[in-house]
C-alpha positions as MATLAB code, in Angstrom:
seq = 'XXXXXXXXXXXXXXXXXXXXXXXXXXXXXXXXXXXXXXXXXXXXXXXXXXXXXXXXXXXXXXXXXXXXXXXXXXXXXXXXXXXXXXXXXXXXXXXXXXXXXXXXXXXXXXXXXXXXXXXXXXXXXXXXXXXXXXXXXXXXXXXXXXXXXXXXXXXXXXXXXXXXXXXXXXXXXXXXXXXXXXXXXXXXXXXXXXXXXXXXXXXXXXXXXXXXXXXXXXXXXXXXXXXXXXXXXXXXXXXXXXXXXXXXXXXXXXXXXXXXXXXXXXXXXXXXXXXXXXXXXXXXXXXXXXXX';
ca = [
      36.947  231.483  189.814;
      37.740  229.344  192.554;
      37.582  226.067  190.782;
      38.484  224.546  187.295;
      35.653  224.914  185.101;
      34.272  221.505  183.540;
      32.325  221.855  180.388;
      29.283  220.031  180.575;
      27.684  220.216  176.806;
      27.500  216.666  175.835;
      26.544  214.286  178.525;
      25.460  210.877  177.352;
      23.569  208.202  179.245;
      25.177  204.517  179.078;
      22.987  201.909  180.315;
      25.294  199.952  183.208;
      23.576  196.585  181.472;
      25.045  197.087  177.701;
      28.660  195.707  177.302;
      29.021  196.767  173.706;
      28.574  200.750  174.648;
      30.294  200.534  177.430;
      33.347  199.140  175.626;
      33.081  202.701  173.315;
      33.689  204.979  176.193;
      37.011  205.845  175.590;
      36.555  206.588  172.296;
      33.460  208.862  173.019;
      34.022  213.204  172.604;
      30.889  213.580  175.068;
      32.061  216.031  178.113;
      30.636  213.422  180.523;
      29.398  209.874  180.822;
      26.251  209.089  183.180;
      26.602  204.730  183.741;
      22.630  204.434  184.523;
      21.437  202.104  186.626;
      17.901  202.669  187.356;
      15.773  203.481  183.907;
      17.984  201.785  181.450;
      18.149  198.929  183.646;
      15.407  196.384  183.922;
      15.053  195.404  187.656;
      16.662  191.578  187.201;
      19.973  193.508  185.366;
      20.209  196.062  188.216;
      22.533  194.384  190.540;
      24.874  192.814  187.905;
      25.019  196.396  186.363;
      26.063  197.609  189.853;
      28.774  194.843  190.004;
      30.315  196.539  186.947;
      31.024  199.602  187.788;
      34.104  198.379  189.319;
      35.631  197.222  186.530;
      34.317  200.924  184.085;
      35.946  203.150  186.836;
      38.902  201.015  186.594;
      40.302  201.501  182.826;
      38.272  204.782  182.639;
      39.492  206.575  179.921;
      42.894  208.919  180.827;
      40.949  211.709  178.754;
      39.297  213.330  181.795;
      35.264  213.547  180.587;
      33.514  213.394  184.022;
      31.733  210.111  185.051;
      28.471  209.935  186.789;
      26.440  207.234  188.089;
      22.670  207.645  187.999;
      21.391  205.520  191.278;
      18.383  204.191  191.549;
      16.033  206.099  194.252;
      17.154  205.847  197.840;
      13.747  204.590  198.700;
      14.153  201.387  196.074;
      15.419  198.097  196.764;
      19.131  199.433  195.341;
      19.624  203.111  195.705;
      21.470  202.832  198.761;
      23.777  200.386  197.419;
      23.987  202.046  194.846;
      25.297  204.755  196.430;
      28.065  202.998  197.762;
      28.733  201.105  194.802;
      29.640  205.036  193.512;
      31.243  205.690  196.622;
      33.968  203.050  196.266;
      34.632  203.975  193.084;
      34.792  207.584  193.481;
      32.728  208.310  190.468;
      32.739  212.359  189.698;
      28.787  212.305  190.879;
      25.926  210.340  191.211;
      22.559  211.309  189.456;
      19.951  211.343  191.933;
      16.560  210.875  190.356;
      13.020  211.647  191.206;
      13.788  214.293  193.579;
      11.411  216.562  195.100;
      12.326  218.364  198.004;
      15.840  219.812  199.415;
      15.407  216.543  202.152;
      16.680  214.263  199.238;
      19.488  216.147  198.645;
      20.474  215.946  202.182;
      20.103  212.244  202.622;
      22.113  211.295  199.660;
      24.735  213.777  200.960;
      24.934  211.988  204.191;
      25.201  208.635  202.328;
      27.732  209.507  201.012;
      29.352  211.126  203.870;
      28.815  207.918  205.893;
      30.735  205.937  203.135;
      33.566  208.268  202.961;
      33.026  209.664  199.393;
      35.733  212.181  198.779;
      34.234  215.838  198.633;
      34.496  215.354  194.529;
      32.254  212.890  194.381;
      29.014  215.375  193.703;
      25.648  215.420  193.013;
      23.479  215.846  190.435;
      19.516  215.890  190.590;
      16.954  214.935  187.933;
      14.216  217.569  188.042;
      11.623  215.529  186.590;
       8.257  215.201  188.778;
       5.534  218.480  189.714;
       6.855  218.680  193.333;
      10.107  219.002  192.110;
       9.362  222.173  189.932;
       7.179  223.507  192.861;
      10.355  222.923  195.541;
      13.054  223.556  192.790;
      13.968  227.248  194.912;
      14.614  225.384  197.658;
      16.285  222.689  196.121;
      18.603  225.002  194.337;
      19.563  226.981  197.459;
      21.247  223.844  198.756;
      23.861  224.659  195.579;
      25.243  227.728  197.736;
      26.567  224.930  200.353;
      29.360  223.360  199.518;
      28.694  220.378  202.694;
      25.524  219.341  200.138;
      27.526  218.241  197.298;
      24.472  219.553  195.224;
      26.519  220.785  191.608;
      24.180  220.026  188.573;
      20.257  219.858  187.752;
      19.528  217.866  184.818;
      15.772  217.811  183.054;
      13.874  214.988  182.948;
      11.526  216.393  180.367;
       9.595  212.649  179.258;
       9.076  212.262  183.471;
       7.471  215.704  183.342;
       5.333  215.492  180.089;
       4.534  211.935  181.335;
       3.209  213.207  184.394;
       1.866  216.245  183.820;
       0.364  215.029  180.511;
       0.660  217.905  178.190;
       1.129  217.805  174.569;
       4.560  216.962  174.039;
       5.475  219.271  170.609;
       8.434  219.061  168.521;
       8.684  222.984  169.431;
       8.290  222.268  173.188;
       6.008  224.978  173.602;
       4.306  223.680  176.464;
       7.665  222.598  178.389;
       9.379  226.206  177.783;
       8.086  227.657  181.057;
       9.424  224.617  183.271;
      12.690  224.948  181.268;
      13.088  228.404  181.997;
      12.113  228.182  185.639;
      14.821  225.381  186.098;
      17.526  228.043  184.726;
      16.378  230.458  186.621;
      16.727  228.446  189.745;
      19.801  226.738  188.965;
      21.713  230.234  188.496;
      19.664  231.163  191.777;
      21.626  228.293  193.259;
      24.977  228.285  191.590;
      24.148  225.175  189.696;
      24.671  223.717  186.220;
      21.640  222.821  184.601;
      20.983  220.228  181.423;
      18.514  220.238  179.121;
      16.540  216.555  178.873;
      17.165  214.487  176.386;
      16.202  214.026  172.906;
      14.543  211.074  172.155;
      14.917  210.629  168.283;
      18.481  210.233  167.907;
      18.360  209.833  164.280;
      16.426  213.487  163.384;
      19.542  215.239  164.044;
      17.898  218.259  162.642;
      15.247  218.217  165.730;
      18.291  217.621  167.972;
      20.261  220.643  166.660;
      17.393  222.687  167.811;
      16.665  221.296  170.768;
      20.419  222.395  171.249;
      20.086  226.201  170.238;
      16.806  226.443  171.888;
      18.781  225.472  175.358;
      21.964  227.168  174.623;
      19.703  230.543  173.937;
      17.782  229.803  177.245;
      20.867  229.323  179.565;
      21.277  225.874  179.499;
      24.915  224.353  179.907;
      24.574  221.389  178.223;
      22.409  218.790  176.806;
      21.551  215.312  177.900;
      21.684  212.769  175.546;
      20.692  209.226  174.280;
      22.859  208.237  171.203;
      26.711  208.871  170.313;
      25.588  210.366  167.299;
      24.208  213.255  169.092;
      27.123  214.570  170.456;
      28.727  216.662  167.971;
      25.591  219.087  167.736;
      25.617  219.275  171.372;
      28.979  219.993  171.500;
      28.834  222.493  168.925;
      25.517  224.512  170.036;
      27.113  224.745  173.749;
      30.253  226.005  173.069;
      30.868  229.888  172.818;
      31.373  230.911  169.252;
      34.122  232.760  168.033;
      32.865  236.297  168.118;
      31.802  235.561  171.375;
      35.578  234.743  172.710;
      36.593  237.640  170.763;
      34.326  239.923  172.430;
      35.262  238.388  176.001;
      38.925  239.029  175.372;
      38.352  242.633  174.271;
      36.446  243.257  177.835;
      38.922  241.132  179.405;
      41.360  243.075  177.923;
      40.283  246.486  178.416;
      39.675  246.172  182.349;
      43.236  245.014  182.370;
      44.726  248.563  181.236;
      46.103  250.339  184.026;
      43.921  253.151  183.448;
      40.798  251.286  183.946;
      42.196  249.955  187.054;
      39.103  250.476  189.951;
      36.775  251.509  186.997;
      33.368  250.220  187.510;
      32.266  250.945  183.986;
      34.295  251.099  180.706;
      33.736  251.680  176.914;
      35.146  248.811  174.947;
      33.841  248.821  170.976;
      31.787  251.923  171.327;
      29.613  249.735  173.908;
      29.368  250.592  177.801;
      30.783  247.818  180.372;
      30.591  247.222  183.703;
      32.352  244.786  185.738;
      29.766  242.352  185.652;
      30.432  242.125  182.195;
      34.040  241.119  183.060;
      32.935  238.431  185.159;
      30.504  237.024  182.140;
      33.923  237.295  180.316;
      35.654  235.493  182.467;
      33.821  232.557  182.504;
      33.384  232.166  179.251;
      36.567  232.344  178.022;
      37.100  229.956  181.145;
      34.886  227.654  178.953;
      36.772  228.136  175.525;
      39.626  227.252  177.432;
      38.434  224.419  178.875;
      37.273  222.735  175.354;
      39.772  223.962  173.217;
      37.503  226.414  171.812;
];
């Protein structure tokens, strides 16, 4: 692996306008923080929640959770400001939303370039409109670049049931096929990919499926509303302990000199391959990452 993996399971959207949550960041377990300025934001708050994010990058917290910044859309009155405004302060990402084809990608890229964002400073898309979900292959492909910055796809699953107008189901039934295409794509690209967000935060029950619905599907993480989500997030995305078990005992195995240049291996009774190993690798990457 040629960089240090970052868990992404729990990653909780602050609105850049709300003092008192803001104020609870360092005291939040979420893997990462996304300060939103465009939908949590109501237009006459925008630029005096831009103004802050000075002063949140500043006493961040020294536990290293990634930061985001969701920007309003290039096209609006603040995205490119916005953009800067995450530029200067050299936020982990910025959350780029309503994108639909690979040309947004790009652009914010260059923005960035032009303002002399360190290579860190990523970029996350919401994949939240039709044309998105028709362009997502294309979109995803920009992942395999490293010059496009692109590192994360997050769902915006109310955007999509809001536009598309299905029947929005506590089982998602209707959703599951964009879900899975997203994964699919994402992987296609290189890309972590969150689930959307649950919008009851008090039915934890509903949110702890959402969870191991997304975890079974390939998702990395979750996107979420409400500190009190967090801990099911956390818990649904992170490998269990037969799991790390099992990853040690292939890890393990291929490491025996007399497996050395073996393609495929018997560990437990069950055939490996090396493909295996790398599935092993990463996820006791991600156990070690969280502690796990």
């Amino acid at each position: 692996m040629t960089e240090t993996y970052r868990p992404r399971r729990s990653v909780l959207y602050i609105p850049g306008s709300n003092d008192k949550a803001l104020a609870k960041v360092a005291s939040l377990a979420c893997d990462a923080i996304i300060i939103d300025l465009e939908d949590a934001v109501a237009p006459a708050d925008k630029l005096a929640a831009r103004e802050k994010l000075a002063g949140i990058f500043a006493s961040r917290p020294k536990r290293r959770c990634e930061m985001i910044v969701r920007v309003n859309a290039l096209s609006s009155d603040w995205g490119a400001d916005d953009v800067l405004a995450a530029a200067k302060v050299e936020a982990d990402g910025i959350l780029l939303p309503k994108v639909v084809t690979p040309r947004d990608i790009l652009e914010a890229g260059d923005a960035l370039d032009d303002n002399f964002a360190p290579d860190t400073v990523k970029i996350w898309a919401m994949i939240e409109t039709p044309k998105a979900l028709l362009n997502i292959g294309a979109i995803a492909e920009l992942g395999r670049d490293p010059a496009s910055r692109l590192a994360c796809f997050v769902a915006g699953t109310n955007d999509l049931i809001k536009e598309t107008g299905i029947l929005a189901t506590p089982d998602r039934r209707y959703l599951m096929p964009w879900l899975m295409q997203m994964v699919l794509a994402a992987r296609a690209g290189g890309l972590d990919i969150l689930d959307g967000v649950s919008n009851d935060f008090r039915d934890l029950d509903a949110l702890a499926r959402e969870c191991a619905e997304a975890a079974a599907m390939g998702f990395d993480g979750k996107s979420l509303i409400h500190p009190a989500q967090i801990e099911a997030a956390n818990r649904s995305f992170a490998p269990s302990a037969e799991a790390v078990a099992t990853a040690r005992a292939v890890k393990d195995a291929f490491a025996l000199a007399e497996n050395a240049g073996k393609g495929v291996i018997a560990v437990n009774g069950k055939m490996v391959e090396r493909l295996h190993l790398a599935q092993a690798e990463k996820l006791l990457a991600k156990a070690a990452a969280i502690g796990a």
